[in-house]
Amino acid sequence: MVKEVRSPDALDFERKMRESIVESAEALNESGVDFATFDDSRCNPQFWTRTEIGGLQLNTGVEPTVGIKDIFRNGHLYAFECATAMVIVMYRATIEAIGEEAFNQYFKDLFLWDWNYDENLRLITNYNKELTQRGDVVYFKNPDHAPSKPEWQGENAIKLENDLFYGHGIGITTEEIIIDSLNQERVYGSDISAYLTDESVHPDFNYLQRLSAGTVLPAANNRSFRYTVCSRIGSRNYIYKI
């Protein structure tokens, strides 16, 4: 197998964006946003419209950067579940990495719901836990969760340090505490523990660097917005617009 050789600029772009993902996770944790299931999600109606399935659709005429930044600015107006939070964190980090002009050009008509994300984010899945890095999204699985509480089937989290993670609704804490929290929501009498899975995801840093440099043509304005499952992390689907 030929090992990929990356330029110093590419490595520096990835390093800075990973740092931005961590900073964005910390910022969302401090923003005042609440955890909520899809049934109870909410948003700032000035910039977003809540849909029937509990997703948040960017309002017509609102620039994507404005909509994303408002979540961090007026967090008390927003509530959503943990997968949506992960996408929001990566969107904010992408804005910081490629700039507002490029983000507004490529990331149009945003729809926040579960693992739905714009095709230009291009998440890459890694299946080796030992290769997980700072800024990756990981998944804690709770295989024996209480059936009446599907929101406790697992926790998406962003790795901040070696044993420090941000999970929306749980906050910034250790692997042990996240697992303990999930174990409190198992079926009665279960001794099957929650655990950190081998899977992790991160954006396609090389592709995003090309967006920042203006070397990728924008997606067609008349593309249809049907949703297609392209991969999974734990029990969550990744869905993007094509």
PDB file of C-alpha atoms in Angstrom:
ATOM      1  CA  MET A   1       0.000   0.000   0.000  1.00  0.00           C
ATOM      2  CA  VAL A   2       1.335   3.426  -0.962  1.00  0.00           C
ATOM      3  CA  LYS A   3       1.419   5.769   2.007  1.00  0.00           C
ATOM      4  CA  GLU A   4      -0.170   9.159   1.380  1.00  0.00           C
ATOM      5  CA  VAL A   5       2.313  12.014   1.437  1.00  0.00           C
ATOM      6  CA  ARG A   6       0.706  15.261   2.603  1.00  0.00           C
ATOM      7  CA  SER A   7       2.157  18.723   2.285  1.00  0.00           C
ATOM      8  CA  PRO A   8       3.069  20.828   5.318  1.00  0.00           C
ATOM      9  CA  ASP A   9       0.182  23.165   4.417  1.00  0.00           C
ATOM     10  CA  ALA A  10      -2.287  20.265   4.459  1.00  0.00           C
ATOM     11  CA  LEU A  11      -1.029  19.046   7.813  1.00  0.00           C
ATOM     12  CA  ASP A  12      -1.204  22.572   9.233  1.00  0.00           C
ATOM     13  CA  PHE A  13      -4.772  22.998   7.952  1.00  0.00           C
ATOM     14  CA  GLU A  14      -5.839  19.757   9.657  1.00  0.00           C
ATOM     15  CA  ARG A  15      -4.112  20.704  12.907  1.00  0.00           C
ATOM     16  CA  LYS A  16      -5.809  24.106  13.014  1.00  0.00           C
ATOM     17  CA  MET A  17      -9.220  22.682  12.162  1.00  0.00           C
ATOM     18  CA  ARG A  18      -8.948  19.979  14.810  1.00  0.00           C
ATOM     19  CA  GLU A  19      -8.171  22.706  17.326  1.00  0.00           C
ATOM     20  CA  SER A  20     -11.179  24.642  16.065  1.00  0.00           C
ATOM     21  CA  ILE A  21     -13.412  21.581  16.495  1.00  0.00           C
ATOM     22  CA  VAL A  22     -12.273  21.321  20.120  1.00  0.00           C
ATOM     23  CA  GLU A  23     -12.796  25.042  20.695  1.00  0.00           C
ATOM     24  CA  SER A  24     -16.231  24.888  19.068  1.00  0.00           C
ATOM     25  CA  ALA A  25     -17.228  21.961  21.296  1.00  0.00           C
ATOM     26  CA  GLU A  26     -16.196  23.937  24.355  1.00  0.00           C
ATOM     27  CA  ALA A  27     -18.101  26.969  23.054  1.00  0.00           C
ATOM     28  CA  LEU A  28     -21.291  24.957  22.494  1.00  0.00           C
ATOM     29  CA  ASN A  29     -20.974  23.547  26.002  1.00  0.00           C
ATOM     30  CA  GLU A  30     -20.876  27.126  27.355  1.00  0.00           C
ATOM     31  CA  SER A  31     -23.571  28.516  25.035  1.00  0.00           C
ATOM     32  CA  GLY A  32     -26.629  27.615  27.098  1.00  0.00           C
ATOM     33  CA  VAL A  33     -28.146  25.219  24.541  1.00  0.00           C
ATOM     34  CA  ASP A  34     -30.284  22.429  25.995  1.00  0.00           C
ATOM     35  CA  PHE A  35     -30.500  18.744  25.227  1.00  0.00           C
ATOM     36  CA  ALA A  36     -33.848  17.659  23.772  1.00  0.00           C
ATOM     37  CA  THR A  37     -35.298  14.780  21.801  1.00  0.00           C
ATOM     38  CA  PHE A  38     -36.653  15.506  18.321  1.00  0.00           C
ATOM     39  CA  ASP A  39     -40.141  15.934  19.790  1.00  0.00           C
ATOM     40  CA  ASP A  40     -38.982  18.790  22.010  1.00  0.00           C
ATOM     41  CA  SER A  41     -36.354  20.510  19.851  1.00  0.00           C
ATOM     42  CA  ARG A  42     -36.479  24.277  19.516  1.00  0.00           C
ATOM     43  CA  CYS A  43     -34.667  27.116  17.745  1.00  0.00           C
ATOM     44  CA  ASN A  44     -34.523  30.868  17.178  1.00  0.00           C
ATOM     45  CA  PRO A  45     -37.333  31.460  14.642  1.00  0.00           C
ATOM     46  CA  GLN A  46     -35.534  34.534  13.338  1.00  0.00           C
ATOM     47  CA  PHE A  47     -33.022  32.246  11.616  1.00  0.00           C
ATOM     48  CA  TRP A  48     -34.423  28.698  11.725  1.00  0.00           C
ATOM     49  CA  THR A  49     -37.748  26.919  11.293  1.00  0.00           C
ATOM     50  CA  ARG A  50     -38.543  23.800  13.284  1.00  0.00           C
ATOM     51  CA  THR A  51     -39.911  21.040  11.030  1.00  0.00           C
ATOM     52  CA  GLU A  52     -42.487  18.353  11.788  1.00  0.00           C
ATOM     53  CA  ILE A  53     -39.770  15.775  12.495  1.00  0.00           C
ATOM     54  CA  GLY A  54     -37.958  18.071  14.910  1.00  0.00           C
ATOM     55  CA  GLY A  55     -35.241  19.241  12.534  1.00  0.00           C
ATOM     56  CA  LEU A  56     -34.097  22.830  12.123  1.00  0.00           C
ATOM     57  CA  GLN A  57     -34.299  24.291   8.601  1.00  0.00           C
ATOM     58  CA  LEU A  58     -32.361  27.460   7.832  1.00  0.00           C
ATOM     59  CA  ASN A  59     -34.759  30.232   6.871  1.00  0.00           C
ATOM     60  CA  THR A  60     -34.743  31.536   3.304  1.00  0.00           C
ATOM     61  CA  GLY A  61     -32.478  34.550   2.937  1.00  0.00           C
ATOM     62  CA  VAL A  62     -30.384  33.762   6.027  1.00  0.00           C
ATOM     63  CA  GLU A  63     -26.691  33.236   5.392  1.00  0.00           C
ATOM     64  CA  PRO A  64     -25.510  29.847   6.709  1.00  0.00           C
ATOM     65  CA  THR A  65     -22.774  31.428   8.805  1.00  0.00           C
ATOM     66  CA  VAL A  66     -25.311  33.689  10.510  1.00  0.00           C
ATOM     67  CA  GLY A  67     -27.571  30.747  11.352  1.00  0.00           C
ATOM     68  CA  ILE A  68     -24.771  28.631  12.810  1.00  0.00           C
ATOM     69  CA  LYS A  69     -23.204  31.454  14.804  1.00  0.00           C
ATOM     70  CA  ASP A  70     -26.565  32.378  16.338  1.00  0.00           C
ATOM     71  CA  ILE A  71     -26.721  28.958  18.001  1.00  0.00           C
ATOM     72  CA  PHE A  72     -23.554  29.838  19.920  1.00  0.00           C
ATOM     73  CA  ARG A  73     -24.662  33.416  20.539  1.00  0.00           C
ATOM     74  CA  ASN A  74     -28.241  32.705  21.680  1.00  0.00           C
ATOM     75  CA  GLY A  75     -27.947  29.142  22.906  1.00  0.00           C
ATOM     76  CA  HIS A  76     -30.822  29.472  25.386  1.00  0.00           C
ATOM     77  CA  LEU A  77     -33.209  29.575  22.411  1.00  0.00           C
ATOM     78  CA  TYR A  78     -32.050  26.182  21.098  1.00  0.00           C
ATOM     79  CA  ALA A  79     -32.496  22.545  22.085  1.00  0.00           C
ATOM     80  CA  PHE A  80     -31.535  19.410  20.124  1.00  0.00           C
ATOM     81  CA  GLU A  81     -30.039  15.941  20.587  1.00  0.00           C
ATOM     82  CA  CYS A  82     -26.409  14.863  20.580  1.00  0.00           C
ATOM     83  CA  ALA A  83     -25.891  13.939  16.913  1.00  0.00           C
ATOM     84  CA  THR A  84     -27.201  17.335  15.793  1.00  0.00           C
ATOM     85  CA  ALA A  85     -24.807  18.963  18.255  1.00  0.00           C
ATOM     86  CA  MET A  86     -21.843  17.162  16.672  1.00  0.00           C
ATOM     87  CA  VAL A  87     -22.721  18.476  13.214  1.00  0.00           C
ATOM     88  CA  ILE A  88     -23.179  22.010  14.555  1.00  0.00           C
ATOM     89  CA  VAL A  89     -19.746  21.889  16.175  1.00  0.00           C
ATOM     90  CA  MET A  90     -18.146  20.756  12.912  1.00  0.00           C
ATOM     91  CA  TYR A  91     -19.976  23.447  10.946  1.00  0.00           C
ATOM     92  CA  ARG A  92     -18.641  26.163  13.244  1.00  0.00           C
ATOM     93  CA  ALA A  93     -15.129  24.751  12.982  1.00  0.00           C
ATOM     94  CA  THR A  94     -15.474  24.670   9.195  1.00  0.00           C
ATOM     95  CA  ILE A  95     -16.446  28.343   9.167  1.00  0.00           C
ATOM     96  CA  GLU A  96     -13.291  29.129  11.121  1.00  0.00           C
ATOM     97  CA  ALA A  97     -11.178  26.954   8.806  1.00  0.00           C
ATOM     98  CA  ILE A  98     -12.379  28.021   5.352  1.00  0.00           C
ATOM     99  CA  GLY A  99     -13.837  31.459   6.058  1.00  0.00           C
ATOM    100  CA  GLU A 100     -17.370  32.848   5.978  1.00  0.00           C
ATOM    101  CA  GLU A 101     -17.449  33.579   2.248  1.00  0.00           C
ATOM    102  CA  ALA A 102     -16.543  30.015   1.265  1.00  0.00           C
ATOM    103  CA  PHE A 103     -18.886  28.502   3.845  1.00  0.00           C
ATOM    104  CA  ASN A 104     -21.814  30.581   2.603  1.00  0.00           C
ATOM    105  CA  GLN A 105     -20.996  29.566  -0.962  1.00  0.00           C
ATOM    106  CA  TYR A 106     -20.766  25.819  -0.389  1.00  0.00           C
ATOM    107  CA  PHE A 107     -22.973  25.116   2.632  1.00  0.00           C
ATOM    108  CA  LYS A 108     -26.379  26.336   1.500  1.00  0.00           C
ATOM    109  CA  ASP A 109     -29.882  25.425   2.705  1.00  0.00           C
ATOM    110  CA  LEU A 110     -28.685  23.875   5.967  1.00  0.00           C
ATOM    111  CA  PHE A 111     -30.949  21.356   7.677  1.00  0.00           C
ATOM    112  CA  LEU A 112     -30.019  20.260  11.201  1.00  0.00           C
ATOM    113  CA  TRP A 113     -31.446  16.877  12.150  1.00  0.00           C
ATOM    114  CA  ASP A 114     -29.693  13.842  13.622  1.00  0.00           C
ATOM    115  CA  TRP A 115     -26.651  12.993  11.456  1.00  0.00           C
ATOM    116  CA  ASN A 116     -27.879  14.978   8.476  1.00  0.00           C
ATOM    117  CA  TYR A 117     -25.058  17.080   7.058  1.00  0.00           C
ATOM    118  CA  ASP A 118     -24.166  18.951   3.881  1.00  0.00           C
ATOM    119  CA  GLU A 119     -22.289  16.838   1.339  1.00  0.00           C
ATOM    120  CA  ASN A 120     -19.351  19.265   1.409  1.00  0.00           C
ATOM    121  CA  LEU A 121     -18.503  18.289   4.991  1.00  0.00           C
ATOM    122  CA  ARG A 122     -17.532  14.805   3.730  1.00  0.00           C
ATOM    123  CA  LEU A 123     -17.171  12.920   7.000  1.00  0.00           C
ATOM    124  CA  ILE A 124     -14.633  10.094   7.021  1.00  0.00           C
ATOM    125  CA  THR A 125     -15.093   7.057   9.260  1.00  0.00           C
ATOM    126  CA  ASN A 126     -12.195   5.406  11.099  1.00  0.00           C
ATOM    127  CA  TYR A 127     -12.669   1.945  12.645  1.00  0.00           C
ATOM    128  CA  ASN A 128      -9.479   1.766  14.725  1.00  0.00           C
ATOM    129  CA  LYS A 129      -9.930   3.212  18.206  1.00  0.00           C
ATOM    130  CA  GLU A 130      -6.168   3.506  18.634  1.00  0.00           C
ATOM    131  CA  LEU A 131      -6.032   6.037  15.787  1.00  0.00           C
ATOM    132  CA  THR A 132      -8.646   8.375  17.272  1.00  0.00           C
ATOM    133  CA  GLN A 133      -7.344  11.918  17.531  1.00  0.00           C
ATOM    134  CA  ARG A 134      -8.208  15.177  19.238  1.00  0.00           C
ATOM    135  CA  GLY A 135     -11.218  16.657  17.448  1.00  0.00           C
ATOM    136  CA  ASP A 136     -12.678  13.328  16.272  1.00  0.00           C
ATOM    137  CA  VAL A 137     -16.302  12.408  16.964  1.00  0.00           C
ATOM    138  CA  VAL A 138     -16.629   9.124  18.841  1.00  0.00           C
ATOM    139  CA  TYR A 139     -19.598   7.035  19.923  1.00  0.00           C
ATOM    140  CA  PHE A 140     -20.440   5.480  23.293  1.00  0.00           C
ATOM    141  CA  LYS A 141     -22.911   2.637  22.798  1.00  0.00           C
ATOM    142  CA  ASN A 142     -25.434   1.576  25.439  1.00  0.00           C
ATOM    143  CA  PRO A 143     -26.576  -1.852  24.155  1.00  0.00           C
ATOM    144  CA  ASP A 144     -29.052  -2.516  26.979  1.00  0.00           C
ATOM    145  CA  HIS A 145     -30.661   0.929  27.187  1.00  0.00           C
ATOM    146  CA  ALA A 146     -34.188   1.261  28.484  1.00  0.00           C
ATOM    147  CA  PRO A 147     -36.549   0.851  25.483  1.00  0.00           C
ATOM    148  CA  SER A 148     -38.703   3.709  26.763  1.00  0.00           C
ATOM    149  CA  LYS A 149     -35.719   6.074  26.499  1.00  0.00           C
ATOM    150  CA  PRO A 150     -34.217   5.683  23.004  1.00  0.00           C
ATOM    151  CA  GLU A 151     -32.229   8.890  23.524  1.00  0.00           C
ATOM    152  CA  TRP A 152     -30.021   6.857  25.905  1.00  0.00           C
ATOM    153  CA  GLN A 153     -29.045   4.239  23.315  1.00  0.00           C
ATOM    154  CA  GLY A 154     -25.689   5.971  23.076  1.00  0.00           C
ATOM    155  CA  GLU A 155     -23.799   9.235  23.226  1.00  0.00           C
ATOM    156  CA  ASN A 156     -21.968  10.995  20.423  1.00  0.00           C
ATOM    157  CA  ALA A 157     -18.996  12.905  21.775  1.00  0.00           C
ATOM    158  CA  ILE A 158     -15.993  14.904  20.619  1.00  0.00           C
ATOM    159  CA  LYS A 159     -12.582  13.900  21.891  1.00  0.00           C
ATOM    160  CA  LEU A 160     -10.928  16.910  23.511  1.00  0.00           C
ATOM    161  CA  GLU A 161      -7.955  15.289  25.252  1.00  0.00           C
ATOM    162  CA  ASN A 162      -6.743  11.741  25.963  1.00  0.00           C
ATOM    163  CA  ASP A 163      -9.566  11.123  28.441  1.00  0.00           C
ATOM    164  CA  LEU A 164     -11.774  14.168  28.095  1.00  0.00           C
ATOM    165  CA  PHE A 165     -14.845  14.329  25.858  1.00  0.00           C
ATOM    166  CA  TYR A 166     -17.697  16.695  25.097  1.00  0.00           C
ATOM    167  CA  GLY A 167     -21.102  15.025  24.909  1.00  0.00           C
ATOM    168  CA  HIS A 168     -24.162  17.219  24.404  1.00  0.00           C
ATOM    169  CA  GLY A 169     -26.397  16.850  27.441  1.00  0.00           C
ATOM    170  CA  ILE A 170     -23.619  15.290  29.523  1.00  0.00           C
ATOM    171  CA  GLY A 171     -21.059  18.052  29.153  1.00  0.00           C
ATOM    172  CA  ILE A 172     -17.268  17.903  29.225  1.00  0.00           C
ATOM    173  CA  THR A 173     -16.147  14.895  31.202  1.00  0.00           C
ATOM    174  CA  THR A 174     -14.238  11.604  31.170  1.00  0.00           C
ATOM    175  CA  GLU A 175     -14.919   8.301  29.434  1.00  0.00           C
ATOM    176  CA  GLU A 176     -15.723   6.710  32.799  1.00  0.00           C
ATOM    177  CA  ILE A 177     -18.376   9.272  33.691  1.00  0.00           C
ATOM    178  CA  ILE A 178     -20.030   9.072  30.255  1.00  0.00           C
ATOM    179  CA  ILE A 179     -20.222   5.289  30.566  1.00  0.00           C
ATOM    180  CA  ASP A 180     -21.553   5.562  34.128  1.00  0.00           C
ATOM    181  CA  SER A 181     -24.216   8.013  32.945  1.00  0.00           C
ATOM    182  CA  LEU A 182     -25.349   5.663  30.183  1.00  0.00           C
ATOM    183  CA  ASN A 183     -25.360   2.705  32.566  1.00  0.00           C
ATOM    184  CA  GLN A 184     -27.887   4.501  34.739  1.00  0.00           C
ATOM    185  CA  GLU A 185     -30.347   4.225  31.837  1.00  0.00           C
ATOM    186  CA  ARG A 186     -30.165   0.463  31.206  1.00  0.00           C
ATOM    187  CA  VAL A 187     -33.073  -1.938  31.471  1.00  0.00           C
ATOM    188  CA  TYR A 188     -33.689  -3.044  35.044  1.00  0.00           C
ATOM    189  CA  GLY A 189     -31.256  -5.725  36.171  1.00  0.00           C
ATOM    190  CA  SER A 190     -28.906  -5.454  33.193  1.00  0.00           C
ATOM    191  CA  ASP A 191     -25.184  -5.925  33.786  1.00  0.00           C
ATOM    192  CA  ILE A 192     -24.157  -5.180  30.180  1.00  0.00           C
ATOM    193  CA  SER A 193     -22.133  -1.989  30.336  1.00  0.00           C
ATOM    194  CA  ALA A 194     -22.059   0.854  27.866  1.00  0.00           C
ATOM    195  CA  TYR A 195     -18.715   1.203  26.098  1.00  0.00           C
ATOM    196  CA  LEU A 196     -16.684   3.380  23.746  1.00  0.00           C
ATOM    197  CA  THR A 197     -16.918   1.874  20.253  1.00  0.00           C
ATOM    198  CA  ASP A 198     -14.061   1.543  17.768  1.00  0.00           C
ATOM    199  CA  GLU A 199     -15.668   4.011  15.365  1.00  0.00           C
ATOM    200  CA  SER A 200     -14.794   7.689  15.005  1.00  0.00           C
ATOM    201  CA  VAL A 201     -15.366  10.290  12.319  1.00  0.00           C
ATOM    202  CA  HIS A 202     -13.785  13.518  11.167  1.00  0.00           C
ATOM    203  CA  PRO A 203     -14.260  15.881   8.232  1.00  0.00           C
ATOM    204  CA  ASP A 204     -12.328  15.401   5.010  1.00  0.00           C
ATOM    205  CA  PHE A 205      -9.649  17.957   5.812  1.00  0.00           C
ATOM    206  CA  ASN A 206      -8.000  17.763   2.384  1.00  0.00           C
ATOM    207  CA  TYR A 207     -11.282  18.500   0.642  1.00  0.00           C
ATOM    208  CA  LEU A 208     -12.133  21.395   2.967  1.00  0.00           C
ATOM    209  CA  GLN A 209      -8.698  22.889   2.362  1.00  0.00           C
ATOM    210  CA  ARG A 210      -9.497  22.866  -1.356  1.00  0.00           C
ATOM    211  CA  LEU A 211     -12.769  24.674  -0.624  1.00  0.00           C
ATOM    212  CA  SER A 212     -10.898  27.336   1.293  1.00  0.00           C
ATOM    213  CA  ALA A 213      -8.544  27.782  -1.646  1.00  0.00           C
ATOM    214  CA  GLY A 214     -11.426  28.045  -4.132  1.00  0.00           C
ATOM    215  CA  THR A 215     -10.259  25.027  -6.162  1.00  0.00           C
ATOM    216  CA  VAL A 216     -13.601  23.168  -5.991  1.00  0.00           C
ATOM    217  CA  LEU A 217     -16.589  24.181  -8.069  1.00  0.00           C
ATOM    218  CA  PRO A 218     -19.721  24.956  -6.006  1.00  0.00           C
ATOM    219  CA  ALA A 219     -22.504  22.384  -6.064  1.00  0.00           C
ATOM    220  CA  ALA A 220     -25.231  22.982  -8.604  1.00  0.00           C
ATOM    221  CA  ASN A 221     -27.886  25.383  -7.391  1.00  0.00           C
ATOM    222  CA  ASN A 222     -30.657  23.166  -8.733  1.00  0.00           C
ATOM    223  CA  ARG A 223     -29.617  20.007  -6.937  1.00  0.00           C
ATOM    224  CA  SER A 224     -32.528  18.044  -5.450  1.00  0.00           C
ATOM    225  CA  PHE A 225     -32.712  17.740  -1.666  1.00  0.00           C
ATOM    226  CA  ARG A 226     -33.577  14.117  -1.104  1.00  0.00           C
ATOM    227  CA  TYR A 227     -31.763  12.438   1.767  1.00  0.00           C
ATOM    228  CA  THR A 228     -29.504   9.426   1.387  1.00  0.00           C
ATOM    229  CA  VAL A 229     -27.908   7.298   4.111  1.00  0.00           C
ATOM    230  CA  CYS A 230     -24.183   7.072   3.409  1.00  0.00           C
ATOM    231  CA  SER A 231     -22.719   5.555   6.586  1.00  0.00           C
ATOM    232  CA  ARG A 232     -23.307   4.995  10.279  1.00  0.00           C
ATOM    233  CA  ILE A 233     -21.678   5.566  13.649  1.00  0.00           C
ATOM    234  CA  GLY A 234     -23.123   3.307  16.316  1.00  0.00           C
ATOM    235  CA  SER A 235     -26.880   3.348  15.829  1.00  0.00           C
ATOM    236  CA  ARG A 236     -26.836   6.743  14.163  1.00  0.00           C
ATOM    237  CA  ASN A 237     -27.192   7.378  10.447  1.00  0.00           C
ATOM    238  CA  TYR A 238     -25.166   9.857   8.479  1.00  0.00           C
ATOM    239  CA  ILE A 239     -27.471  11.490   5.962  1.00  0.00           C
ATOM    240  CA  TYR A 240     -26.578  14.115   3.421  1.00  0.00           C
ATOM    241  CA  LYS A 241     -28.249  16.070   0.634  1.00  0.00           C
ATOM    242  CA  ILE A 242     -27.598  15.203  -2.982  1.00  0.00           C
TER     243      ILE A 242
END
